[in-house]
Short mmCIF file of C-alpha atoms in Angstrom, two decimals:
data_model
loop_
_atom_site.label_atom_id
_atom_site.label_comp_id
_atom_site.label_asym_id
_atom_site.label_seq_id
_atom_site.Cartn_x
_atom_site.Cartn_y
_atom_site.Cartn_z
CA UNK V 1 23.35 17.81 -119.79
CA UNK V 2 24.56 16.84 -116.53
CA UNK V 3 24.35 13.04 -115.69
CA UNK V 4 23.86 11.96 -111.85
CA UNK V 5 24.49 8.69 -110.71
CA UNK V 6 24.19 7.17 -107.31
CA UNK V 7 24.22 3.38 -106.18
CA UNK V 8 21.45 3.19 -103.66
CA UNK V 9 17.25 4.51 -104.40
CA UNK V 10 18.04 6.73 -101.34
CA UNK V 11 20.92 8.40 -102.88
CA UNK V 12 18.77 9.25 -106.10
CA UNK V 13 15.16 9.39 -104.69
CA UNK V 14 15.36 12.64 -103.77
CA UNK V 15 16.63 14.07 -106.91
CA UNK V 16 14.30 12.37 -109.16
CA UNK V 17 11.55 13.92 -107.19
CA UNK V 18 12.71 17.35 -107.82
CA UNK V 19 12.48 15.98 -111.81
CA UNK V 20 10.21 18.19 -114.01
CA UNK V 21 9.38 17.12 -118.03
CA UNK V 22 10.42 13.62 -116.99
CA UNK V 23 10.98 10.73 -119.14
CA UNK V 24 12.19 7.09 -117.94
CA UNK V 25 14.33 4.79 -120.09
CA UNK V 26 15.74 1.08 -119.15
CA UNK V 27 18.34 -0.34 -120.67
CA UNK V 28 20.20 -3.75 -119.16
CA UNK V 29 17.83 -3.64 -115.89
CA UNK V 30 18.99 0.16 -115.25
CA UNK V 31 16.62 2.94 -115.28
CA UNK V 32 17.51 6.19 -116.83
CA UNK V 33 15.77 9.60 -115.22
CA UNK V 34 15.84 12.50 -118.10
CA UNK V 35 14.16 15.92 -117.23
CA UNK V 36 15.13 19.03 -115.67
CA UNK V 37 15.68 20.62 -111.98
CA UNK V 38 15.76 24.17 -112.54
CA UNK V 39 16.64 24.81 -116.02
CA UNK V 40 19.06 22.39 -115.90
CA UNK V 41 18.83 19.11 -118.16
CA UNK V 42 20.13 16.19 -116.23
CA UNK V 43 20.15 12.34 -116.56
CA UNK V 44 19.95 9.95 -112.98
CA UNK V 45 20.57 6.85 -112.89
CA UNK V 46 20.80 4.31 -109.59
CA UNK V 47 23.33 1.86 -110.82
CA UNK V 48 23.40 -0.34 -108.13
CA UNK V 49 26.26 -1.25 -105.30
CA UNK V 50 29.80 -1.48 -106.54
CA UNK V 51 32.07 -1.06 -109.55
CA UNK V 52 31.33 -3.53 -112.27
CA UNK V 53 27.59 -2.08 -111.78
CA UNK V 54 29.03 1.77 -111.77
CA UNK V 55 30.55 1.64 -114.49
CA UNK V 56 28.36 -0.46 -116.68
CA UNK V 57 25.94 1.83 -115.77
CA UNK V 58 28.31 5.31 -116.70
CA UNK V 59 29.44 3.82 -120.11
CA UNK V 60 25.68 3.20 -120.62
CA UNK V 61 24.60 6.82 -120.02
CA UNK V 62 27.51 8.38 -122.40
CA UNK V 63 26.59 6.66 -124.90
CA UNK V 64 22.93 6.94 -125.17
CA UNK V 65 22.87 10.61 -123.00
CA UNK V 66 25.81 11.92 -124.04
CA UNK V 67 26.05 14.00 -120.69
CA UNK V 68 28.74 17.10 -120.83
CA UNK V 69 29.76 15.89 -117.76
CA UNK V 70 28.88 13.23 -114.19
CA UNK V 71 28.17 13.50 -111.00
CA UNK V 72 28.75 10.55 -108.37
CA UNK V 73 26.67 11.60 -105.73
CA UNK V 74 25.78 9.76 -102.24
CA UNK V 75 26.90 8.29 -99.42
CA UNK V 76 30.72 7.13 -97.73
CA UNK V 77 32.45 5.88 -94.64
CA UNK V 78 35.51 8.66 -93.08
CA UNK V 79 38.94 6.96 -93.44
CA UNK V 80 40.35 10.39 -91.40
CA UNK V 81 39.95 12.15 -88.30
CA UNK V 82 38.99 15.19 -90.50
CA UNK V 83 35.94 13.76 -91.79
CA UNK V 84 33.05 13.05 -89.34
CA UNK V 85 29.38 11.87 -89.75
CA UNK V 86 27.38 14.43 -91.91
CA UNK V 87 30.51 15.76 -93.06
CA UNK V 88 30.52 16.47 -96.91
CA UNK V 89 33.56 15.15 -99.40
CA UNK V 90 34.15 16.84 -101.99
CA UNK V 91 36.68 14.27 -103.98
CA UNK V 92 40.24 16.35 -105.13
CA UNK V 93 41.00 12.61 -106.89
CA UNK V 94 39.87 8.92 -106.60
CA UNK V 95 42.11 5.86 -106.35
CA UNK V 96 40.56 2.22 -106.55
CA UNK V 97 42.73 0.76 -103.59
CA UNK V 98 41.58 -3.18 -104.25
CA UNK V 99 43.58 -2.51 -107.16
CA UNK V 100 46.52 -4.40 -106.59
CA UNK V 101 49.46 -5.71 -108.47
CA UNK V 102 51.83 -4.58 -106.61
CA UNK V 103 53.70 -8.39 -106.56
CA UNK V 104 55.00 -8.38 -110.09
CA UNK V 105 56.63 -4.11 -109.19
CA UNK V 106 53.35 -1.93 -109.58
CA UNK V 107 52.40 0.85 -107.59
CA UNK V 108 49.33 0.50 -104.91
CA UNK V 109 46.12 0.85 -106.57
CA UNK V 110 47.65 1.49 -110.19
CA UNK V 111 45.33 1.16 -113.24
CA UNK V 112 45.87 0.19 -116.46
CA UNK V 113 43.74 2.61 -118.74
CA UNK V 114 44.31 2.22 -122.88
CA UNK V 115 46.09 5.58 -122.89
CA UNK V 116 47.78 5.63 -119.67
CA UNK V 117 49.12 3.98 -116.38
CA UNK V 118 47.43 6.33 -113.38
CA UNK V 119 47.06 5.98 -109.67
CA UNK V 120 44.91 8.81 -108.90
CA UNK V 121 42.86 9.87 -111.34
CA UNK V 122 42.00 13.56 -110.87
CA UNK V 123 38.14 15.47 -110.65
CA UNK V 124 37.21 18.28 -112.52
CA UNK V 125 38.26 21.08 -111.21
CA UNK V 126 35.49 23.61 -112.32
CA UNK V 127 32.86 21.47 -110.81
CA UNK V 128 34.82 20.83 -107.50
CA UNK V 129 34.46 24.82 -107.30
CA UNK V 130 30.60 24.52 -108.04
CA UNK V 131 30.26 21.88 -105.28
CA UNK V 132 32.07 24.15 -102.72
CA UNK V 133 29.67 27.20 -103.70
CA UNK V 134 26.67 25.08 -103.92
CA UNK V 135 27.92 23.91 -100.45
CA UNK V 136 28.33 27.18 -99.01
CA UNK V 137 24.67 28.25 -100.53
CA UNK V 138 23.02 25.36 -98.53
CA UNK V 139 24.78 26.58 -95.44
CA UNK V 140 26.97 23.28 -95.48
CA UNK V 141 30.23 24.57 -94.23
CA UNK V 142 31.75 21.23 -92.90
CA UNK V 143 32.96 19.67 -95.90
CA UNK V 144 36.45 18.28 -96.73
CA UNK V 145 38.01 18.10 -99.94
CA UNK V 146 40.44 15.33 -100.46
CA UNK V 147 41.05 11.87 -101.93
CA UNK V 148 38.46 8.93 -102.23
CA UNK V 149 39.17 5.34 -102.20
CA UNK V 150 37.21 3.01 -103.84
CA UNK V 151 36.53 -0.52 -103.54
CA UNK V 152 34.96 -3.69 -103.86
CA UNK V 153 33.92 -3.62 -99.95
CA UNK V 154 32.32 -2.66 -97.05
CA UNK V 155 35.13 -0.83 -95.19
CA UNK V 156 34.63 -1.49 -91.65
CA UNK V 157 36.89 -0.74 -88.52
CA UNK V 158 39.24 1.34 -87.26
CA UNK V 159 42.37 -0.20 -88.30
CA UNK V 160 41.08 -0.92 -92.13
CA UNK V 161 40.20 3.02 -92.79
CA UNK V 162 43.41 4.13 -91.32
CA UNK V 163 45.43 1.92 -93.77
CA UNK V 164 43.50 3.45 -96.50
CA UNK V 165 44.46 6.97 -95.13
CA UNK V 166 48.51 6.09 -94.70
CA UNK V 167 48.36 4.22 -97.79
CA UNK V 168 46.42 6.57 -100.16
CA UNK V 169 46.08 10.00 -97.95
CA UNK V 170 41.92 9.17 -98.52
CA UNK V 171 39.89 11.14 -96.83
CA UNK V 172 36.56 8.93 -97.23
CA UNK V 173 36.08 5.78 -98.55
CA UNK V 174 33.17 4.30 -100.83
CA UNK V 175 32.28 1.34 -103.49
CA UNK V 176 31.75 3.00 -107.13
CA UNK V 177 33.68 6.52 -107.44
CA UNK V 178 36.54 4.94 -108.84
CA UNK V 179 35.01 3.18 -111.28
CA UNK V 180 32.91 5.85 -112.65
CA UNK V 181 35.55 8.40 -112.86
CA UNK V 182 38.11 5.62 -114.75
CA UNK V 183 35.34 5.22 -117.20
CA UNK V 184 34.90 9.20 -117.71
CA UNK V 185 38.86 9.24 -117.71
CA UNK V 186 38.78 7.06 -121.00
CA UNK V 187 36.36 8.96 -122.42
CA UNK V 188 37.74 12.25 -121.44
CA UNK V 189 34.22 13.01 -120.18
CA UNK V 190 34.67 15.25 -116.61
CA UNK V 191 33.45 14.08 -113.55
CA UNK V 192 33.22 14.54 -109.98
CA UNK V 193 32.38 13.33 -106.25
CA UNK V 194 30.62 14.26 -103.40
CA UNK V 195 29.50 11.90 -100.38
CA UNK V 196 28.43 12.80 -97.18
CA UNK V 197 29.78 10.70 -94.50
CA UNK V 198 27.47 7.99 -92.85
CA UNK V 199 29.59 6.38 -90.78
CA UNK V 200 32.99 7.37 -88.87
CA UNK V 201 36.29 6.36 -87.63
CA UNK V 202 35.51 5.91 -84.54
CA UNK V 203 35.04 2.68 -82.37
CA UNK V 204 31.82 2.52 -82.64
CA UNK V 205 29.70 -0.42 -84.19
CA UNK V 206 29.40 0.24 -88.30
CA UNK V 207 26.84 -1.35 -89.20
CA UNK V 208 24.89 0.66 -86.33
CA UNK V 209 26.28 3.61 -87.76
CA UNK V 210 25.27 3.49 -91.04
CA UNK V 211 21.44 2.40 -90.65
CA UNK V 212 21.60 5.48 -88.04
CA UNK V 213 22.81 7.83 -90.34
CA UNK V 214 23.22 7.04 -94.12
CA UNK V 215 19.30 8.84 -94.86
CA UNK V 216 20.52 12.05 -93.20
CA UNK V 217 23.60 11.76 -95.08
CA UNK V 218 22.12 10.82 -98.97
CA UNK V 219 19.72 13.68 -97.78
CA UNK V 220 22.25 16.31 -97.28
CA UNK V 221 24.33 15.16 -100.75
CA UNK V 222 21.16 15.66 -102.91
CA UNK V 223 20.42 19.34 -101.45
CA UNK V 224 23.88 20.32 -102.15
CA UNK V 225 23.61 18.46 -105.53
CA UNK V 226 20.14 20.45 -106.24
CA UNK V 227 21.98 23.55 -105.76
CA UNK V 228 24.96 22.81 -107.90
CA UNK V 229 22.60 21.82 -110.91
CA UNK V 230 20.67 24.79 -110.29
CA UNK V 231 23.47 27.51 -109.96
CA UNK V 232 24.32 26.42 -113.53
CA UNK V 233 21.04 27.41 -114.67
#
């Protein structure tokens, strides 16, 4: 069993939708999605902005779906030149970059996990391979695979997404990767990322940006995520 979770109805809508032999479960406010698309069993969940809800919301479905492995699908703002609007990201690794305790000699966005001190904590990389193929099947051939940062905030402006990029080489920056994948990380579940980008580097307004674009965007990430779950049969 796969398990999907996005933060936002849009970035799970669409997926649900595609559901067959559906069943709906909530636990802690949190509605759980089982059923199938394709052959494939799978478990969706909208968790809700940000990482206290992400990763409530991941422990939640390990434990009661016991999911092989998760998906973090949806939406993300570029932090490089590389990455423009209705690009795809394909996350190589995901650092939490409000993570800071860098004032008493740790590193930038270092976590403190019971079995380990880690930066970046690596994706899968069997399903990063599935993601580019179920990219390329879709016809999506502008995506980018690199780092995603992950925090606590709306990254707006120029100057904030290029620190993120010098600091932490991201590529695309969102509010509940990290979080999910340092829960899977503990449980040695694997996991991946994908966003497509909603909003860009450029000097243009945001907040205009986003409205304008982030349903094209959560539209393209669930075809590509329909394909994945399907070319696993």
């Amino acid at each position: 069993m796969t398990g999907i979770i996005g933060a936002m109805e849009i970035e799970v809508r669409g997926l649900i939708e595609k559901m067959t032999d559906t069943h709906t479960e909530t636990i802690s406010g949190t509605t759980y999605t089982t059923g199938k698309i394709g052959r494939h069993e799978c478990v969706v969940a909208q968790c809700g902005i940000g990482k206290v809800n992400a990763a409530v919301t991941t422990q939640t479905m390990m434990l009661r779906y016991h999911p092989d492995r998760i998906i973090n699908t949806g939406i993300g703002g570029s932090t490089s030149r590389e990455t423009h609007i209705g690009y795809v990201v394909i996350a190589e690794n995901v650092v939490q970059h409000d993570m800071d305790t860098t004032v008493i000699g740790d590193k930038p966005g270092e976590l403190f996990l019971p079995q380990e001190n880690i930066v970046y904590i690596p994706c899968d990389t069997a399903m990063m391979s599935e993601l580019q193929q179920a990219c390329q099947d879709v016809g999506e051939a502008n995506y980018v695979i690199g780092t995603v940062a992950t925090g606590d905030q709306f990254i707006s402006g120029h100057d904030k997404r290029s620190r993120l990029n010098e600091r932490f080489g991201a590529v695309a920056c969102e509010m509940e990767g990290g979080s999910i994948g340092q829960v899977c990380r503990i449980n040695g579940v694997p996991f991946a990322i994908l966003r497509a980008i909603s909003d860009s580097m450029s000097e243009e307004d945001d907040a205009v940006e986003y409205s304008t674009f982030s349903r094209m965007a959560a539209h393209k990430s669930i075809e590509i995520i329909t394909a994945f779950l399907k070319n696993r049969g």
